Short mmCIF file of C-alpha atoms in Angstrom, two decimals:
data_model
loop_
_atom_site.label_atom_id
_atom_site.label_comp_id
_atom_site.label_asym_id
_atom_site.label_seq_id
_atom_site.Cartn_x
_atom_site.Cartn_y
_atom_site.Cartn_z
CA MET A 15 0.01 0.06 -0.27
CA ILE A 16 1.00 3.58 -0.58
CA GLU A 17 -0.47 6.66 1.26
CA ILE A 18 -0.54 10.03 -0.17
CA LEU A 19 1.04 12.28 2.63
CA ASN A 20 0.88 15.51 0.35
CA LYS A 21 -1.20 15.91 -3.23
CA GLY A 22 1.01 18.04 -4.54
CA LEU A 23 -0.67 19.82 -7.55
CA LEU A 24 -2.47 17.55 -9.46
CA THR A 25 -1.22 14.04 -8.73
CA LEU A 26 -3.59 11.12 -10.67
CA PRO A 27 -3.16 7.52 -11.14
CA VAL A 28 -3.02 6.70 -14.77
CA THR A 29 -3.24 3.85 -16.85
CA VAL A 30 -3.41 3.28 -20.78
CA SER A 31 -6.13 5.19 -22.49
CA ARG A 32 -9.12 3.31 -23.10
CA HIS A 33 -11.12 3.32 -26.33
CA LEU A 34 -14.21 1.14 -26.17
CA LEU A 35 -16.32 3.36 -24.12
CA GLU A 36 -15.74 6.43 -26.21
CA ARG A 37 -18.98 6.14 -27.97
CA PHE A 38 -20.56 6.59 -24.29
CA GLY A 39 -19.05 9.78 -24.25
CA VAL A 40 -15.99 8.69 -21.70
CA PRO A 41 -12.61 10.14 -22.65
CA THR A 42 -9.70 8.15 -23.52
CA GLY A 43 -7.76 9.54 -20.46
CA GLY A 44 -4.31 8.06 -20.10
CA PRO A 45 -1.24 9.87 -19.30
CA ALA A 46 -0.45 13.23 -20.91
CA ASP A 47 2.85 12.00 -21.85
CA PRO A 48 2.46 8.14 -22.51
CA PHE A 49 5.80 7.44 -23.36
CA LEU A 50 7.55 8.62 -20.31
CA CYS A 51 4.90 6.78 -18.45
CA ILE A 52 5.73 3.38 -20.21
CA LEU A 53 9.35 4.05 -19.30
CA ALA A 54 8.35 4.39 -15.53
CA ASN A 55 6.99 1.04 -15.88
CA ARG A 56 9.70 -0.52 -17.47
CA LEU A 57 12.11 0.71 -14.90
CA VAL A 58 10.13 -1.53 -12.24
CA GLU A 59 9.66 -4.55 -15.13
CA ASN A 60 5.69 -3.40 -14.91
CA PRO A 61 3.83 -3.92 -17.89
CA ASP A 62 3.71 -0.77 -20.52
CA GLY A 63 0.20 -0.18 -19.21
CA ALA A 64 0.28 -0.71 -15.84
CA CYS A 65 -1.31 2.11 -13.40
CA ALA A 66 1.16 4.89 -12.48
CA LEU A 67 1.18 8.22 -10.76
CA GLU A 68 1.37 11.31 -12.88
CA ALA A 69 2.37 14.31 -11.05
CA SER A 70 2.10 17.98 -12.55
CA LEU A 71 4.91 20.42 -11.60
CA MET A 72 5.21 18.85 -8.35
CA LEU A 73 5.80 15.20 -6.89
CA PRO A 74 3.58 14.32 -4.59
CA GLY A 75 4.63 13.59 -0.68
CA LEU A 76 3.97 9.54 -0.21
CA VAL A 77 4.66 6.77 2.51
CA PHE A 78 5.45 3.21 1.15
CA HIS A 79 3.81 1.06 3.78
CA ARG A 80 5.30 -2.09 2.14
CA ALA A 81 8.64 -2.82 0.31
CA CYS A 82 8.62 -2.80 -3.23
CA PHE A 83 10.51 -1.54 -6.09
CA ALA A 84 9.66 2.12 -7.24
CA ALA A 85 11.22 4.58 -9.91
CA ILE A 86 10.23 8.09 -11.15
CA ALA A 87 10.46 9.10 -14.54
CA GLY A 88 10.82 12.92 -15.40
CA PHE A 89 13.55 15.22 -16.70
CA SER A 90 14.66 17.14 -13.48
CA ALA A 91 13.60 16.97 -10.01
CA GLU A 92 15.69 16.71 -6.54
CA VAL A 93 13.66 13.98 -4.73
CA PHE A 94 14.58 12.41 -1.15
CA LEU A 95 13.18 9.43 0.27
CA LYS A 96 12.96 10.04 4.24
CA ARG A 97 14.05 6.56 5.90
CA GLY A 98 13.68 6.94 9.85
CA GLN A 99 15.79 9.82 10.41
CA ASP A 100 17.66 9.63 7.35
CA ALA A 101 17.07 11.66 3.74
CA ILE A 102 18.15 9.33 1.10
CA PRO A 103 18.53 10.70 -2.59
CA PHE A 104 15.95 9.41 -4.82
CA PRO A 105 17.61 9.39 -8.36
CA LEU A 106 15.23 9.91 -11.34
CA ASN A 107 15.03 7.59 -14.11
CA ARG A 108 16.33 4.56 -12.09
CA THR A 109 14.78 1.71 -9.76
CA VAL A 110 14.87 2.25 -6.21
CA LEU A 111 14.46 -0.54 -3.76
CA ILE A 112 11.96 0.61 -1.29
CA GLU A 113 11.56 -0.40 2.68
CA ALA A 114 8.41 -0.41 4.27
CA GLY A 115 7.79 2.96 6.11
CA ASP A 116 9.86 5.05 3.37
CA GLU A 117 8.67 8.36 2.78
CA LEU A 118 8.68 9.91 -0.68
CA LEU A 119 8.92 13.82 0.11
CA PRO A 120 7.29 16.43 -2.18
CA ALA A 121 9.49 17.89 -4.60
CA PRO A 122 9.22 20.51 -7.15
CA ILE A 123 9.75 19.48 -10.97
CA LYS A 124 12.41 21.34 -12.55
CA ALA A 125 11.99 20.56 -15.97
CA GLY A 126 8.93 19.56 -18.18
CA MET A 127 5.44 19.55 -16.76
CA ARG A 128 5.23 16.09 -15.59
CA ALA A 129 6.65 13.16 -14.24
CA TYR A 130 5.68 9.43 -13.55
CA ILE A 131 5.75 7.36 -10.24
CA ALA A 132 5.72 3.78 -10.83
CA VAL A 133 5.84 0.82 -8.29
CA SER A 134 6.46 -2.80 -9.12
CA GLY A 135 3.14 -4.64 -9.60
CA GLY A 136 1.53 -1.35 -10.51
CA ILE A 137 -0.94 0.87 -8.31
CA GLU A 138 -4.82 -0.01 -8.13
CA ARG A 139 -7.13 2.01 -9.65
CA LYS A 140 -10.94 1.76 -8.66
CA GLY A 141 -12.84 1.82 -12.12
CA PHE A 142 -11.85 3.97 -14.88
CA ARG A 143 -11.95 7.45 -13.67
CA ALA A 144 -8.54 8.90 -12.48
CA GLY A 145 -10.19 10.30 -9.17
CA LYS A 146 -7.61 13.24 -8.06
CA LEU A 147 -5.71 12.22 -5.09
CA THR A 148 -5.75 13.58 -1.66
CA GLU A 149 -3.92 13.42 1.44
CA GLY A 150 -4.89 10.15 3.26
CA THR A 151 -5.64 8.28 0.03
CA VAL A 152 -4.59 5.02 0.13
CA LEU A 153 -3.66 3.14 -3.12
CA ALA A 154 -3.31 -0.83 -3.06
CA ILE A 155 -0.30 -1.95 -4.82
CA GLY A 156 0.10 -5.40 -7.05
CA GLU A 157 2.13 -8.45 -6.25
CA SER A 158 5.30 -8.49 -8.30
CA SER A 159 8.90 -9.83 -7.94
CA PRO A 160 11.24 -7.80 -10.11
CA ARG A 161 14.79 -8.43 -9.91
CA ARG A 162 16.71 -5.92 -11.38
CA ILE A 163 17.88 -2.55 -10.79
CA LEU A 164 17.43 -0.52 -14.26
CA HIS A 165 18.21 2.85 -15.39
CA ILE A 166 17.95 5.34 -18.24
CA PRO A 167 21.28 6.90 -18.67
CA GLU A 168 19.96 9.15 -21.41
CA LEU A 169 16.01 10.06 -22.03
CA PRO A 170 15.44 9.30 -25.61
CA PHE A 171 13.84 12.68 -25.68
CA PRO A 172 15.27 16.09 -24.53
CA ALA A 173 13.71 18.33 -21.91
CA PRO A 174 11.09 20.66 -23.49
CA LYS A 175 12.91 24.34 -23.92
CA GLU A 176 10.81 27.44 -23.77
CA LYS A 177 10.33 27.24 -27.65
CA ALA A 178 9.02 24.12 -29.46
CA GLU A 179 8.17 23.33 -32.50
CA ILE A 180 4.78 20.62 -32.85
CA ARG A 181 4.17 18.63 -36.20
CA VAL A 182 0.98 18.57 -37.43
CA ILE A 183 -1.34 17.01 -39.96
CA PRO A 184 -3.49 19.12 -42.06
CA GLY A 185 -6.85 19.37 -39.98
CA VAL A 186 -10.56 17.67 -41.26
CA GLN A 187 -11.88 21.30 -41.41
CA GLU A 188 -8.90 22.96 -43.25
CA SER A 189 -11.41 24.26 -45.94
CA ALA A 190 -12.76 26.32 -43.36
CA PHE A 191 -10.00 28.53 -42.78
CA SER A 192 -9.37 31.74 -45.29
CA ARG A 193 -5.40 31.38 -47.13
CA GLU A 194 -4.27 34.03 -44.64
CA GLY A 195 -5.73 32.18 -41.47
CA LYS A 196 -3.94 29.05 -42.63
CA GLU A 197 -0.40 31.23 -43.27
CA THR A 198 -0.98 32.76 -39.84
CA PHE A 199 -1.25 29.55 -38.10
CA TYR A 200 1.85 27.79 -39.64
CA ALA A 201 4.12 31.30 -39.51
CA SER A 202 3.10 32.86 -36.28
CA GLU A 203 4.49 31.75 -32.63
CA TYR A 204 1.63 31.10 -29.96
CA SER A 205 1.96 31.16 -26.31
CA TYR A 206 0.73 28.24 -23.76
CA THR A 207 -1.53 30.21 -21.33
CA PRO A 208 -2.21 29.05 -17.74
CA GLU A 209 -5.77 28.33 -18.83
CA SER A 210 -4.77 24.79 -19.76
CA SER A 211 -5.00 21.47 -18.30
CA ARG A 212 -5.29 17.65 -19.28
CA MET A 213 -8.01 18.36 -21.26
CA GLY A 214 -6.10 20.84 -23.84
CA ILE A 215 -3.79 23.66 -23.98
CA ARG A 216 -5.30 26.73 -24.78
CA LEU A 217 -2.97 28.96 -26.77
CA LYS A 218 -2.99 32.61 -27.45
CA GLY A 219 -1.23 34.24 -30.39
CA GLU A 220 -2.43 36.00 -33.93
CA ALA A 221 -6.15 35.25 -34.54
CA VAL A 222 -6.64 32.78 -37.41
CA SER A 223 -9.23 33.91 -39.89
CA PHE A 224 -11.91 31.69 -41.52
CA ARG A 225 -12.92 31.59 -44.98
CA PRO A 226 -16.20 33.94 -45.58
CA GLY A 227 -19.67 31.80 -44.46
CA CYS A 228 -17.27 29.91 -41.60
CA ASP A 229 -17.50 30.79 -37.98
CA GLY A 230 -15.71 28.10 -36.38
CA ASN A 231 -18.80 26.25 -35.44
CA ILE A 232 -19.42 22.70 -36.89
CA ILE A 233 -21.74 20.05 -36.53
CA SER A 234 -20.40 18.35 -33.22
CA GLU A 235 -18.11 15.29 -34.03
CA GLY A 236 -15.18 13.17 -32.64
CA MET A 237 -12.36 14.78 -30.85
CA LEU A 238 -9.04 13.30 -30.35
CA ALA A 239 -5.91 13.96 -28.24
CA GLY A 240 -3.80 16.04 -30.45
CA ASP A 241 -6.52 17.84 -32.28
CA ILE A 242 -6.22 21.67 -32.91
CA GLN A 243 -9.10 23.31 -32.44
CA ILE A 244 -9.84 26.95 -33.80
CA THR A 245 -12.57 28.65 -31.52
CA PRO A 246 -14.98 31.44 -32.88
CA SER A 247 -12.21 34.20 -31.51
CA GLY A 248 -9.81 32.68 -33.64
CA GLN A 249 -7.32 31.02 -30.95
CA PRO A 250 -6.05 27.55 -30.99
CA ILE A 251 -6.62 25.02 -28.53
CA LEU A 252 -4.54 21.73 -28.39
CA MET A 253 -6.46 18.69 -27.11
CA LEU A 254 -4.63 16.70 -24.58
CA SER A 255 -5.56 13.06 -23.22
CA ASP A 256 -8.84 14.31 -20.98
CA CYS A 257 -10.53 15.69 -24.09
CA PRO A 258 -14.17 15.29 -24.55
CA THR A 259 -14.95 12.57 -26.92
CA THR A 260 -16.80 15.02 -29.37
CA GLY A 261 -16.22 19.01 -30.02
CA GLY A 262 -18.26 21.69 -32.27
CA TYR A 263 -14.93 24.11 -33.28
CA THR A 264 -13.36 23.74 -36.39
CA LYS A 265 -10.27 21.69 -36.48
CA ILE A 266 -7.73 23.48 -38.31
CA ALA A 267 -4.82 20.40 -37.72
CA HIS A 268 -3.58 17.26 -35.89
CA ALA A 269 -0.60 17.16 -33.68
CA ILE A 270 1.14 13.83 -34.71
CA THR A 271 1.41 11.43 -32.05
CA ALA A 272 5.40 11.43 -31.67
CA ASP A 273 4.83 15.05 -30.79
CA ILE A 274 1.95 14.91 -28.16
CA PRO A 275 4.36 14.17 -25.18
CA LEU A 276 6.50 17.09 -26.49
CA ALA A 277 3.15 19.32 -25.85
CA ALA A 278 2.14 17.85 -22.59
CA GLN A 279 5.68 18.53 -21.10
CA LEU A 280 5.51 22.18 -22.15
CA ARG A 281 4.64 24.59 -19.47
CA PRO A 282 2.51 27.75 -19.25
CA GLY A 283 4.52 30.73 -20.92
CA ALA A 284 6.04 28.20 -23.70
CA ARG A 285 6.06 29.40 -27.47
CA ILE A 286 5.01 27.18 -29.87
CA ARG A 287 4.98 27.13 -33.85
CA PHE A 288 3.44 24.35 -35.87
CA ARG A 289 4.96 22.58 -39.09
CA GLN A 290 2.91 20.35 -41.50
CA VAL A 291 4.15 16.93 -42.31
CA SER A 292 2.36 14.04 -44.05
CA VAL A 293 0.60 10.94 -42.42
CA ALA A 294 3.30 9.10 -43.74
CA ASP A 295 6.21 11.22 -41.89
CA ALA A 296 4.44 11.11 -38.69
CA HIS A 297 4.42 7.30 -38.69
CA ILE A 298 8.09 7.19 -39.52
CA ALA A 299 8.37 9.80 -36.74
CA LEU A 300 6.51 7.29 -34.10
CA ARG A 301 8.38 4.34 -35.19
CA ARG A 302 11.71 6.10 -34.71
CA LEU A 303 10.74 7.26 -31.11
CA ILE A 304 9.22 3.54 -30.37
CA ILE A 305 12.40 1.99 -31.46
CA LYS A 306 14.12 4.34 -29.18
CA LEU A 307 12.15 3.47 -26.19
CA ASP A 308 13.59 0.01 -25.88
CA PRO A 309 17.46 -0.07 -25.77
CA CYS A 310 17.42 3.08 -23.51
CA VAL A 311 16.47 1.16 -20.13
CA ARG A 312 19.39 -0.64 -19.04
CA GLU A 313 20.74 -2.75 -16.17
CA ALA A 314 22.38 -0.22 -13.62
CA PRO A 315 25.77 -0.35 -12.66
CA ARG A 316 25.85 -1.54 -9.01
CA GLN A 317 26.82 1.41 -6.94
CA GLY A 318 29.55 1.29 -4.34
CA ASP A 319 28.52 0.20 -1.24
CA MET B 2 -28.56 5.65 -50.44
CA GLY B 3 -27.73 9.07 -50.15
CA ALA B 4 -24.71 11.17 -50.72
CA PRO B 5 -21.49 8.83 -51.04
CA ALA B 6 -19.29 9.49 -47.59
CA GLU B 7 -15.88 10.72 -48.05
CA ILE B 8 -12.77 9.02 -46.02
CA LEU B 9 -10.16 11.74 -44.58
CA PRO B 10 -7.11 11.27 -42.35
CA HIS B 11 -7.93 12.76 -38.75
CA GLY B 12 -4.35 13.00 -37.63
CA ASP B 13 -2.08 10.24 -37.95
CA HIS B 14 -3.80 7.68 -35.72
CA ALA B 15 -7.64 7.88 -37.26
CA VAL B 16 -9.88 8.42 -39.88
CA ASP B 17 -13.05 10.14 -40.32
CA ILE B 18 -15.80 9.09 -42.49
CA VAL B 19 -18.01 11.77 -43.47
CA PHE B 20 -21.29 12.14 -44.48
CA GLU B 21 -23.43 15.11 -45.80
CA ASP B 22 -22.86 18.30 -43.49
CA ARG B 23 -26.46 18.31 -42.20
CA ILE B 24 -28.40 16.99 -39.07
CA SER B 25 -30.66 14.26 -40.13
CA ILE B 26 -31.86 10.90 -38.75
CA GLU B 27 -31.18 9.19 -42.08
CA ILE B 28 -27.53 10.39 -42.23
CA ASN B 29 -27.06 9.38 -38.51
CA SER B 30 -28.57 5.84 -39.22
CA ARG B 31 -26.06 5.11 -41.84
CA VAL B 32 -23.23 6.65 -39.34
CA LEU B 33 -24.50 4.27 -36.53
CA ALA B 34 -24.96 1.21 -39.08
CA LEU B 35 -21.40 1.56 -39.89
CA ALA B 36 -20.09 2.07 -36.48
CA GLU B 37 -21.79 -1.45 -35.91
CA ALA B 38 -20.11 -2.91 -38.80
CA VAL B 39 -16.75 -1.52 -37.72
CA SER B 40 -17.09 -2.68 -34.37
CA ALA B 41 -18.29 -6.23 -35.48
CA HIS B 42 -15.14 -6.80 -37.52
CA MET B 43 -12.39 -4.78 -35.83
CA PRO B 44 -9.43 -5.93 -37.71
CA GLN B 45 -6.13 -6.06 -35.98
CA GLY B 46 -4.92 -2.49 -35.39
CA VAL B 47 -8.14 -0.73 -35.08
CA ILE B 48 -8.80 0.38 -31.73
CA GLY B 49 -12.02 2.26 -31.28
CA CYS B 50 -14.44 4.39 -32.85
CA ILE B 51 -16.37 7.51 -32.06
CA PRO B 52 -19.95 7.85 -33.70
CA ALA B 53 -21.52 11.26 -34.11
CA TYR B 54 -24.01 13.07 -36.02
CA ARG B 55 -22.92 12.84 -39.49
CA THR B 56 -19.23 11.24 -38.91
CA LEU B 57 -17.32 8.21 -37.86
CA THR B 58 -14.04 8.81 -36.21
CA VAL B 59 -12.29 5.58 -36.15
CA GLU B 60 -8.84 5.31 -34.37
CA TYR B 61 -6.16 2.87 -35.12
CA ASP B 62 -2.57 1.71 -34.20
CA PRO B 63 -0.34 2.88 -37.00
CA MET B 64 2.23 0.52 -35.98
CA ARG B 65 -0.34 -2.64 -36.36
CA ILE B 66 -2.21 -1.13 -39.42
CA SER B 67 -1.53 1.12 -42.18
CA TYR B 68 -3.41 4.35 -43.15
CA GLY B 69 -3.79 2.41 -46.70
CA GLN B 70 -5.04 -0.68 -45.08
CA ILE B 71 -7.57 1.16 -42.84
CA CYS B 72 -9.04 3.37 -45.59
CA LEU B 73 -9.15 0.04 -47.80
CA PHE B 74 -11.12 -1.85 -45.05
CA LEU B 75 -13.65 1.06 -44.34
CA ARG B 76 -14.08 1.37 -48.14
CA GLY B 77 -15.19 -2.30 -47.79
CA MET B 78 -17.41 -1.44 -44.51
CA LEU B 79 -18.87 1.34 -46.84
CA GLY B 80 -20.31 -0.98 -49.34
CA ALA B 81 -21.93 -3.58 -46.77
CA GLU B 82 -23.83 -1.15 -44.72
CA SER B 83 -26.94 -2.47 -43.34
CA VAL B 84 -30.13 -1.03 -42.36
CA PRO B 85 -29.96 -0.22 -38.64
CA ALA B 86 -32.65 -1.66 -36.24
CA ARG B 87 -35.02 0.60 -34.83
CA GLY B 88 -33.66 1.79 -31.63
CA ARG B 89 -34.98 1.02 -27.96
CA LEU B 90 -37.46 3.61 -26.76
CA ILE B 91 -36.72 4.79 -23.43
CA ARG B 92 -39.03 6.97 -21.47
CA ILE B 93 -37.47 9.30 -19.04
CA PRO B 94 -39.41 11.30 -16.05
CA VAL B 95 -38.97 14.92 -15.91
CA VAL B 96 -39.85 17.70 -13.51
CA TYR B 97 -40.73 20.57 -15.59
CA GLY B 98 -39.96 24.27 -14.51
CA GLY B 99 -39.69 25.89 -10.88
CA GLU B 100 -36.31 25.23 -9.13
CA PHE B 101 -35.59 22.08 -11.33
CA GLY B 102 -36.14 24.17 -14.38
CA PRO B 103 -34.87 27.83 -13.87
CA ASP B 104 -35.08 28.63 -17.77
CA LEU B 105 -38.74 27.09 -18.58
CA GLU B 106 -40.12 30.51 -18.05
CA ALA B 107 -37.68 32.42 -20.09
CA VAL B 108 -38.12 29.70 -22.80
CA ALA B 109 -41.77 29.87 -22.71
CA ARG B 110 -41.63 33.57 -22.94
CA ALA B 111 -39.80 33.78 -25.83
CA ALA B 112 -41.80 31.35 -27.75
CA GLY B 113 -45.16 33.19 -26.35
CA LEU B 114 -46.59 30.38 -24.54
CA SER B 115 -47.40 29.47 -21.02
CA GLU B 116 -44.97 27.19 -18.95
CA ARG B 117 -47.26 24.38 -19.42
CA GLU B 118 -47.42 24.97 -22.94
CA ALA B 119 -43.85 25.01 -23.56
CA ALA B 120 -43.13 21.66 -21.35
CA GLU B 121 -45.93 20.09 -23.41
CA ARG B 122 -43.80 21.01 -26.83
CA HIS B 123 -40.92 19.15 -24.91
CA PHE B 124 -42.65 16.19 -24.01
CA MET B 125 -45.26 15.60 -26.99
CA ARG B 126 -42.42 14.49 -29.05
CA GLU B 127 -40.24 11.57 -29.85
CA TYR B 128 -36.34 12.03 -29.89
CA HIS B 129 -33.69 10.48 -31.86
CA VAL B 130 -30.22 9.92 -29.93
CA TYR B 131 -27.89 11.13 -32.58
CA MET B 132 -24.63 10.94 -30.17
CA ILE B 133 -23.62 10.50 -26.68
CA GLY B 134 -20.53 12.99 -26.05
CA PHE B 135 -19.27 15.97 -24.11
CA MET B 136 -19.21 14.19 -21.04
CA PRO B 137 -20.16 10.30 -20.04
CA GLY B 138 -23.53 9.58 -20.71
CA PHE B 139 -24.78 13.06 -22.39
CA PRO B 140 -27.22 12.39 -24.97
CA TYR B 141 -27.65 14.74 -28.19
CA LEU B 142 -31.31 14.63 -28.82
CA GLY B 143 -32.78 16.00 -32.09
CA GLY B 144 -36.19 16.65 -33.12
CA LEU B 145 -37.14 19.46 -31.03
CA ASP B 146 -40.36 21.56 -31.84
CA PRO B 147 -38.98 24.56 -33.21
CA ALA B 148 -41.54 26.74 -31.43
CA ILE B 149 -39.39 26.08 -28.40
CA ALA B 150 -35.91 26.36 -29.90
CA CYS B 151 -33.46 28.50 -27.97
CA PRO B 152 -30.00 29.95 -28.29
CA ARG B 153 -27.67 28.69 -25.65
CA ARG B 154 -27.51 31.12 -22.76
CA SER B 155 -25.13 33.97 -23.35
CA THR B 156 -23.26 33.22 -20.14
CA PRO B 157 -22.94 29.68 -19.11
CA ARG B 158 -23.97 28.54 -15.60
CA LEU B 159 -21.18 27.53 -13.56
CA ARG B 160 -23.12 24.51 -12.23
CA VAL B 161 -25.73 22.77 -13.86
CA GLU B 162 -27.32 19.92 -11.73
CA ALA B 163 -26.95 16.04 -12.56
CA GLY B 164 -30.32 15.35 -14.57
CA SER B 165 -31.11 18.93 -15.73
CA VAL B 166 -32.75 18.39 -19.26
CA GLY B 167 -31.75 21.63 -21.35
CA ILE B 168 -32.42 23.32 -24.74
CA ALA B 169 -29.73 24.45 -26.95
CA GLY B 170 -31.21 25.44 -30.55
CA LEU B 171 -32.82 22.43 -31.92
CA GLN B 172 -31.35 20.18 -29.78
CA THR B 173 -32.36 19.09 -26.28
CA GLY B 174 -30.09 16.99 -23.77
CA ILE B 175 -29.43 16.04 -20.34
CA TYR B 176 -26.53 16.71 -18.14
CA PRO B 177 -25.20 13.03 -16.41
CA GLU B 178 -23.26 15.13 -13.89
CA ALA B 179 -23.22 18.51 -12.44
CA SER B 180 -21.13 20.57 -14.79
CA PRO B 181 -20.71 24.40 -16.16
CA GLY B 182 -23.17 24.68 -18.74
CA GLY B 183 -24.65 26.92 -21.28
CA TRP B 184 -27.94 25.08 -22.18
CA ASN B 185 -31.44 26.45 -21.21
CA ILE B 186 -32.53 24.05 -18.26
CA ILE B 187 -36.10 23.55 -18.29
CA GLY B 188 -36.41 20.38 -15.88
CA ARG B 189 -34.66 17.65 -14.27
CA THR B 190 -34.85 13.83 -13.97
CA PRO B 191 -34.55 11.61 -11.15
CA LEU B 192 -32.41 8.93 -13.40
CA LYS B 193 -29.11 7.73 -13.69
CA LEU B 194 -27.69 8.83 -17.05
CA PHE B 195 -24.44 7.39 -16.44
CA ASP B 196 -23.21 4.77 -13.88
CA ASP B 197 -19.45 3.50 -13.62
CA GLU B 198 -20.61 -0.33 -13.94
CA LYS B 199 -23.93 0.00 -16.27
CA LEU B 200 -22.33 2.80 -18.46
CA SER B 201 -24.38 4.66 -20.32
CA LEU B 202 -28.44 4.56 -20.03
CA LEU B 203 -28.54 5.85 -23.46
CA SER B 204 -27.01 5.17 -26.68
CA ALA B 205 -26.72 6.60 -30.17
CA GLY B 206 -29.58 5.43 -32.11
CA ASP B 207 -32.34 4.95 -29.22
CA ARG B 208 -35.45 7.05 -29.10
CA VAL B 209 -36.13 8.89 -26.21
CA SER B 210 -39.83 10.36 -25.20
CA PHE B 211 -40.33 12.46 -22.04
CA VAL B 212 -42.64 11.92 -19.54
CA PRO B 213 -44.10 14.76 -17.15
CA ILE B 214 -43.97 13.99 -13.16
CA ASP B 215 -44.17 15.84 -10.02
CA ARG B 216 -41.95 16.16 -7.14
CA GLU B 217 -43.42 13.58 -5.08
CA ALA B 218 -42.87 11.11 -7.95
CA TYR B 219 -38.96 12.40 -8.52
CA ASP B 220 -38.34 11.95 -4.86
CA ARG B 221 -39.62 8.36 -5.04
CA ILE B 222 -37.75 7.61 -8.14
CA THR B 223 -34.81 9.09 -6.36
CA GLN B 224 -35.00 6.89 -3.88
CA ALA B 225 -35.68 3.80 -6.25
CA GLU B 226 -32.40 4.74 -8.02
CA ALA B 227 -30.54 4.99 -5.00
CA LEU B 228 -31.50 1.27 -3.94
CA LYS B 229 -30.52 -0.12 -7.25
CA LYS B 230 -27.05 0.52 -6.54
#
C-alpha cells in the first residue's frame, strides 16, 4: 500500500487510454505523456500499461507501507526518500529499492510539466475514473517480483525548452479557414496560457481567420488528443488526453502522435510553432520514437557500497 | 442511399468517414450502421470508433495497420452497410420548471407560450439520440419542436445539476453529472444517465420520450434509483 501525505498540485493514477467507452462519451484519458509513463513502468518491470501516478509540476509526498521497487521517470527534480531519520537521494530514471515505511518527500519538478511514479506490481485503480488524489488516499499495489535495478542513462527525448515546434497533419476542417488564416497559423508563434489542463492547452497569438461563411462552429464530431481546434475567436486549443470525445469547433490541424508528449511537457509561457508534415512522415516519426524506447532502459551498474 | 461518404485522415492515428454536412436521422443512421459494422469486424490495429451526427471517427494503431489498409477496410465496410434496427424507446421522467427548470419561464416567454404549454411542446415529441458526447452519458437529442428552440445562454452557468434537461438551438439534452453549462435548463430527471458499472443509460440510435412527473414522484424515483446500487 502507498498513502498520499501531500498531494502536490495535481497527482492522478493513470493507465493506458481506453477506447471502447468513447461511444458513451467517456474520454480516453491515460497519461498526458504516454512514453514517459511507459519508461517509468519499464524501470520496475511492469507491463507498459500498468497504472502509475502522474504528477504535474510537483511530485507528491507519500509513504510506502510495503517494501517494493519504485521509479520516477522525469526530466529534472531533486527527490529525497525519508528513511527513519535519514534523507536518501531518490535518483530519477532509476529503479529504487523501497523499504516499508520509506517516505517520498514532495519535490518540485524542475524541467518539463509532468513526471511519472511507477511501483512494481502497479498501482490499484478503482474503475476507469482517474480520481484526483488527496491527503490520506490509500492505494493498493499489486504483487510482483522484480529482480533488477534498471536505469535510463539518457532519456530518448530531451527536456522541453521555452520554444517548441510541434509537427501537425492538416486538419479535417482545413477548408473552413481563409488562405491568410492558414498562413497565420503556420507562420506565427503561440503562447501557452495558464488556462490549460489535461483536457487541452489554450494557446494565444495572432487570430486565425475563417473563410467567408464559416464561423468556427461545426456540427459536433469525434475529437482526439492532438486535435487543434480554432474557436470562433480565432485562438487555438491543442487537445490532450482528457479531452471530451466530441467537439463542435473547427479543427485546423492535428498534432502528430510522436509530438503529443512534447506538447504535454510544455509549461505555461512556452512558445509554440506548428509545422506541417504528411501522415507517412508522422508514422515514420512515431516508429523512430518507439524504437528508441527499448534500448534506453538498461541494467544499472551496481553502486559502490 | 444518400451522397457518398468521404474518408479523411484525422491526424496520424484516426480517419473520419464524413457524410453530408447536415443533421438528419437518415444520415445519422448510416453513421451508426457503419459504426456497428466496424465494431463487429475490428481488424487488427483498429482500436476504437466515435460515432457522431454525421461522422464516424475510427482510431487505429499505425504500428499495426497502415493508413492505406485502414482506408481499404473502411471502403469495404461502406459498401456493406445494413439498415440499422429501430432503436429502443426509453422513457425519461422529468419535473418541468420551478427550481429544477429555472429557464423554462424564459423559454416559454420567448415562444409566446405559458410554461405548461412550453413543457408540453417538449414532452409531446419523440427524440432520436444522435450521439453521446461532451461528457460520459450526455445524449444529443434531435427533433425539438422549433417553437421552443432557443439559443444557448449568453453566459453559461457555472453549475448545472445532474439530471438537468436543457435546450440549445434545435437540440435537447440531459446533463448526467453536475457541470458548467450553457444550455437552457427546463427540467430535471431523477434517472441516472451514467453509472460507472452499467455505463450509459442511452446509446446513439435510441429513441427517447419525456414523461412529466411531479416532485413527489421525483423523490420516489430518486430513492428507488439509490436502492438499485
